[in-house]
CSV table of C-alpha atoms in Angstrom, one decimal:
chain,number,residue,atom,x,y,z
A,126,UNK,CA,38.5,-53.8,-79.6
A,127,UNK,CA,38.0,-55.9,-76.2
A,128,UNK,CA,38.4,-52.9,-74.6
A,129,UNK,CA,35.6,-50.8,-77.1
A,130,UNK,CA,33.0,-54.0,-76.5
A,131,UNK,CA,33.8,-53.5,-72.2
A,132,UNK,CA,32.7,-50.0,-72.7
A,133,UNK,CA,29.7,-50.4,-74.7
A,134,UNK,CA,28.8,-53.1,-72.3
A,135,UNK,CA,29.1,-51.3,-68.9
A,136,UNK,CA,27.2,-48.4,-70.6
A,137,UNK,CA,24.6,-50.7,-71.8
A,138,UNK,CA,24.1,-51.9,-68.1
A,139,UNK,CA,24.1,-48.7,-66.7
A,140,UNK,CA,21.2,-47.3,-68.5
A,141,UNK,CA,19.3,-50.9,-67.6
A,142,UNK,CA,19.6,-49.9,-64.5
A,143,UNK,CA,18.3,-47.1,-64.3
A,144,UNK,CA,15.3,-46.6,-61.8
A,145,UNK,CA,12.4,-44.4,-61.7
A,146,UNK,CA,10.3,-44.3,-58.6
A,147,UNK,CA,6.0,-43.7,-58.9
A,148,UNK,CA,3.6,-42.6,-57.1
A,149,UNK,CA,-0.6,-41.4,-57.1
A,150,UNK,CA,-1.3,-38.3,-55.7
A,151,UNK,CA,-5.0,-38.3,-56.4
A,152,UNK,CA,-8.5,-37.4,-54.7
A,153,UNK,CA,-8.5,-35.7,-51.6
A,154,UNK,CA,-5.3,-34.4,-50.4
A,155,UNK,CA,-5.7,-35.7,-46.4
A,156,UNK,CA,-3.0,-36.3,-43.9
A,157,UNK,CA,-3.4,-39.9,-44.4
A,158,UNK,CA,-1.2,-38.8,-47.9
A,159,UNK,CA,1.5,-37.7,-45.9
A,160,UNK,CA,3.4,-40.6,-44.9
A,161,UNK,CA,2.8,-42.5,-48.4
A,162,UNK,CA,4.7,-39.3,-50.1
A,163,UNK,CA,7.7,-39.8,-47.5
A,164,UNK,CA,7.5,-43.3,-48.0
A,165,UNK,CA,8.3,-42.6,-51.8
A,166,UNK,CA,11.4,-40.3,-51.0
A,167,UNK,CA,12.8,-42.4,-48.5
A,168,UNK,CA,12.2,-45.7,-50.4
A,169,UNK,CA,14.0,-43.7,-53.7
A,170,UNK,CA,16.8,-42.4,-51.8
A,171,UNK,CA,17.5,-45.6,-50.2
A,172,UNK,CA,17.6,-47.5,-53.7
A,173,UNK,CA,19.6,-44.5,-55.7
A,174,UNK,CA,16.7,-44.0,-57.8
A,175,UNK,CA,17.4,-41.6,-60.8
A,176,UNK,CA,14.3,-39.6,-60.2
A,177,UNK,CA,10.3,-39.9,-59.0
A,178,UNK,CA,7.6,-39.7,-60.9
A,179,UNK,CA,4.2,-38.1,-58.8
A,180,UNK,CA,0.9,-38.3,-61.2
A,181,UNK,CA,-1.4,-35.6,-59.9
A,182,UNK,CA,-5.0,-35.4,-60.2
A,183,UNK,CA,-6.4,-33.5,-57.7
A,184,UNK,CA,-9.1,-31.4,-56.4
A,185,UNK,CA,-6.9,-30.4,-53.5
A,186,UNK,CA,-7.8,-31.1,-49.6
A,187,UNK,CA,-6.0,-29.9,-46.4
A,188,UNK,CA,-3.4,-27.5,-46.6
A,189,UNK,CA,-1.9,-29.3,-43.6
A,190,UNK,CA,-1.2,-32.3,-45.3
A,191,UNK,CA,-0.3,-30.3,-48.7
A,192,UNK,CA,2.6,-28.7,-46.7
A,193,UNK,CA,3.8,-32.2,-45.4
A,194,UNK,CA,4.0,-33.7,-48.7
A,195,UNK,CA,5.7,-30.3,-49.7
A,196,UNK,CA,8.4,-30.6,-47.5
A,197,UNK,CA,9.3,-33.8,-48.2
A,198,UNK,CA,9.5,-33.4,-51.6
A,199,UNK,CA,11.5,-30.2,-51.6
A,200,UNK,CA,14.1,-32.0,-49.1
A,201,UNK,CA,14.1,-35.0,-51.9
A,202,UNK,CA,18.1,-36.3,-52.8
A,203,UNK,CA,16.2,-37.7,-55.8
A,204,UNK,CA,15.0,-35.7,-58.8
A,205,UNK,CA,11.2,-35.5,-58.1
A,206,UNK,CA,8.8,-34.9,-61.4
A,207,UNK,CA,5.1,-33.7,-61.2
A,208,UNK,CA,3.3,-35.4,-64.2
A,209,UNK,CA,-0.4,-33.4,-63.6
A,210,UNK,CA,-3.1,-35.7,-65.3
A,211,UNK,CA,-6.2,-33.7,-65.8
A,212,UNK,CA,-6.1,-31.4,-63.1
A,213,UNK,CA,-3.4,-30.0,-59.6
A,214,UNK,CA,-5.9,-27.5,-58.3
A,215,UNK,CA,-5.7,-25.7,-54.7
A,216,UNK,CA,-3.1,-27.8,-52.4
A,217,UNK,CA,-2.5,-30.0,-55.3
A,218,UNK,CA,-0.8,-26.7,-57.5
A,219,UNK,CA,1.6,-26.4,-54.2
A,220,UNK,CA,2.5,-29.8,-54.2
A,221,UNK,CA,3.0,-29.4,-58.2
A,222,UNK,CA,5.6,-26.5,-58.0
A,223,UNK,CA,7.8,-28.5,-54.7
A,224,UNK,CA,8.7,-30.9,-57.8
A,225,UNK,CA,11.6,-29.5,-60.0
A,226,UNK,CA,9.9,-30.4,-63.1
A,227,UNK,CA,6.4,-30.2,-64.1
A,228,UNK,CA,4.3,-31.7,-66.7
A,229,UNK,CA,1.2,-31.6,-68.1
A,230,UNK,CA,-1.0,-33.9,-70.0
A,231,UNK,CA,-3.0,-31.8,-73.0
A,232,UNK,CA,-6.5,-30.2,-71.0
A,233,UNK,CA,-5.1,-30.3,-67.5
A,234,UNK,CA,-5.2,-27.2,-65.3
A,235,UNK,CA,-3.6,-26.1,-62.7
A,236,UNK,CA,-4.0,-23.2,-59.8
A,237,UNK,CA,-7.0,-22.3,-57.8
A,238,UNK,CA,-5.4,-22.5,-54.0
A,239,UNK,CA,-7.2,-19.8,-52.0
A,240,UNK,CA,-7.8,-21.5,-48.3
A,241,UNK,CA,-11.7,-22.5,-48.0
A,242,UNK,CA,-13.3,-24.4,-45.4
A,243,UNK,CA,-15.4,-27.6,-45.5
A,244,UNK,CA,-18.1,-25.4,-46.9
A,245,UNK,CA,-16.1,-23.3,-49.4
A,246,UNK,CA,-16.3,-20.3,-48.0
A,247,UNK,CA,-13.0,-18.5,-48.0
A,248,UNK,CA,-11.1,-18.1,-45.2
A,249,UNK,CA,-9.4,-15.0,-43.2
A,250,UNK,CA,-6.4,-13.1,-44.3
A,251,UNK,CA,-4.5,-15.3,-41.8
A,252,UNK,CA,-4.7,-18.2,-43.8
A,253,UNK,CA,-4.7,-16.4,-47.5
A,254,UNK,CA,-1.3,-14.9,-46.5
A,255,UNK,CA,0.2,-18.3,-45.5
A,256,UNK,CA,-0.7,-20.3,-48.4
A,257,UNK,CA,0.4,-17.0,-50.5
A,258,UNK,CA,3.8,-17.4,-48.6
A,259,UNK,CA,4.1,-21.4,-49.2
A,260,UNK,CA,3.3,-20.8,-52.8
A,261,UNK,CA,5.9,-17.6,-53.4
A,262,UNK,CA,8.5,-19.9,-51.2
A,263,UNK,CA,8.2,-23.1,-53.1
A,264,UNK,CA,7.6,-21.3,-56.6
A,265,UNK,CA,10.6,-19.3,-55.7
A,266,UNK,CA,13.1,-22.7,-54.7
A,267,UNK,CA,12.3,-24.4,-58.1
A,268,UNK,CA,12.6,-20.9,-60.5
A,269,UNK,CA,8.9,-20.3,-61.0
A,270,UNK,CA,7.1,-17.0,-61.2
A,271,UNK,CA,6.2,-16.3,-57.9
A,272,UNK,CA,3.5,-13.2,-59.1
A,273,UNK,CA,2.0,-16.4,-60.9
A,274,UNK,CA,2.3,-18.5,-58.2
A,275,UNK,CA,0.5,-15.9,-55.4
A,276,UNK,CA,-1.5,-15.4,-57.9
A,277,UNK,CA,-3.5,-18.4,-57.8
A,278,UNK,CA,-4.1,-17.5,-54.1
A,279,UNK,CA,-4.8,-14.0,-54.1
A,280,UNK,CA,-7.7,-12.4,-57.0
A,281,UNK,CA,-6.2,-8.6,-56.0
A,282,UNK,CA,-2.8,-9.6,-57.4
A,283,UNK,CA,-2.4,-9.0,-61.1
A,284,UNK,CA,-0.3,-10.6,-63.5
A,285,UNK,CA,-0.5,-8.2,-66.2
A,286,UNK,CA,1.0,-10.6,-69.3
A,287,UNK,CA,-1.6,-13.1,-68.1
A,288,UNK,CA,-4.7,-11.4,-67.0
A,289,UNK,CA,-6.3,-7.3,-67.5
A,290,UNK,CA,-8.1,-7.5,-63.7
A,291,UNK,CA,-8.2,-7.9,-60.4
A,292,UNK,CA,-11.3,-10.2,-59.7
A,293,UNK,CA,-9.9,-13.5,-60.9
A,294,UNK,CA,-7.8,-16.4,-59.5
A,295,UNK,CA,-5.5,-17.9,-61.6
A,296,UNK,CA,-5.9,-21.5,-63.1
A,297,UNK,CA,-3.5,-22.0,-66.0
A,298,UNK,CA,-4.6,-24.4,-69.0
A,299,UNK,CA,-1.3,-26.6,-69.5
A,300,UNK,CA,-0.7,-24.2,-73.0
A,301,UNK,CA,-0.9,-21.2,-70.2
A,302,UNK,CA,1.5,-23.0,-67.6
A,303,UNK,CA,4.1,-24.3,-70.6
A,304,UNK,CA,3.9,-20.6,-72.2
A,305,UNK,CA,4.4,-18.7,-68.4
A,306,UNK,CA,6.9,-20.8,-67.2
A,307,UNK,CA,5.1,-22.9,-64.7
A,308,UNK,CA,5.6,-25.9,-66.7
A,309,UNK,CA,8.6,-27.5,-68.6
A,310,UNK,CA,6.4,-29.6,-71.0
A,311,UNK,CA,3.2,-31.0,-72.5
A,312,UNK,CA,2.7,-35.0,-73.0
A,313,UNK,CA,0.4,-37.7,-72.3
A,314,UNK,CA,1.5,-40.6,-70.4
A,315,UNK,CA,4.3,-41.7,-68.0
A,316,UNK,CA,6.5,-43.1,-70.4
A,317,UNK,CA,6.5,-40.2,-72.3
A,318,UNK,CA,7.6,-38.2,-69.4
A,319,UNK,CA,10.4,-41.0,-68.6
A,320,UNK,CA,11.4,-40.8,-72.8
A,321,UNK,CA,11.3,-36.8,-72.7
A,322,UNK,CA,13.7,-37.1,-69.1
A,323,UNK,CA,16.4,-39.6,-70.2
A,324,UNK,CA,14.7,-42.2,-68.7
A,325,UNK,CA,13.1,-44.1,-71.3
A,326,UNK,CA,14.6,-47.7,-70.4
A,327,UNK,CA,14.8,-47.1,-66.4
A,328,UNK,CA,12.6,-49.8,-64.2
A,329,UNK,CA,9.1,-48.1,-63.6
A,330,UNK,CA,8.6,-48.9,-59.4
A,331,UNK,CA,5.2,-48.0,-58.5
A,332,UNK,CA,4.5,-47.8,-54.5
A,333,UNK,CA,1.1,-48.7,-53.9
């Protein structure tokens, strides 16, 4: 019986201490964004966090500093979460796919990544078929559709179970995402996501 309660007890304690890491991703994606994103990782890895959580609400910014924040969440030792509140559109859809899982409050959107400049006007070919290669790449290293993925890029390339031409980006409603595989589910706040990841008593850490 001793023994029974012992068990029940260390289990008890082990979910307690459980610990999920936060962070904002939102407003303009700029290399100032960067370091706080590595910051996260490093701190979560160095206190055997059980996953991160990254809210996303983002227009997008530099692709630069999208690919930074990429990297450093694909080479996370922790399980890294996107929670998309409201919107992961152009470099914010790229950091969205580096996370293994991706969720998506009810009305959020994500896709739209074609490379602009300051003005919007699109850029060259050059660029179009880098951020079509980060987006196959990353989509690809977390079991996504890649056609969706280079999709969102690239207007000429059709996804023929989503769209019927070839004039159109890609920006999936969450319903769209959950249904093609680009997201794992729909929910509406952060402790939901920590409920739905069997996480629901784990320490919340935010990193301001």
């Amino acid at each position: 019986m001793k023994k029974i309660l012992l068990l029940v007890l260390i289990l008890i304690s082990s979910i307690s201490a459980q610990k999920v890491y936060y962070g904002d991703i939102e407003g303009d994606i700029d290399l100032g964004l960067a370091p706080y994103v590595k910051r996260i990782v490093e701190e979560a890895e160095q206190n055997t966090a059980d996953a991160i959580i990254f809210r996303i609400n983002t227009f997008g910014g530099r692709v630069d500093a999208a690919t930074q924040i990429k990297d450093a969440i694909l080479n996370s030792k922790v399980r890294t979460i996107a929670f998309i509140d409201k919107r992961a559109i152009s470099a914010g859809a790229l950091i969205a796919l580096s996370c293994e899982k991706i969720v998506m409050t009810p009305g959020a959107s994500m896709g739209a990544t074609t490379v602009v400049d300051q003005s919007g006007q699109k850029q060259s070919e050059k660029y179009q078929s880098y951020m079509r290669s980060e987006m196959r790449a990353t989509a690809e290293k977390n079991g996504r559709r890649t056609d969706i993925a280079q999709g969102m890029v690239d207007e000429t390339i059709v996804v023929p179970d989503l769209q019927d031409d070839s004039t159109k980006l890609i920006t999936l409603t969450a319903e769209e995402a959950l249904k093609f595989g680009m997201a794992d589910t729909i929910l509406s706040s952060v402790e939901e996501v920590k409920e739905a990841f069997g996480y629901k008593n784990a320490s919340l850490i935010r990193v301001e």
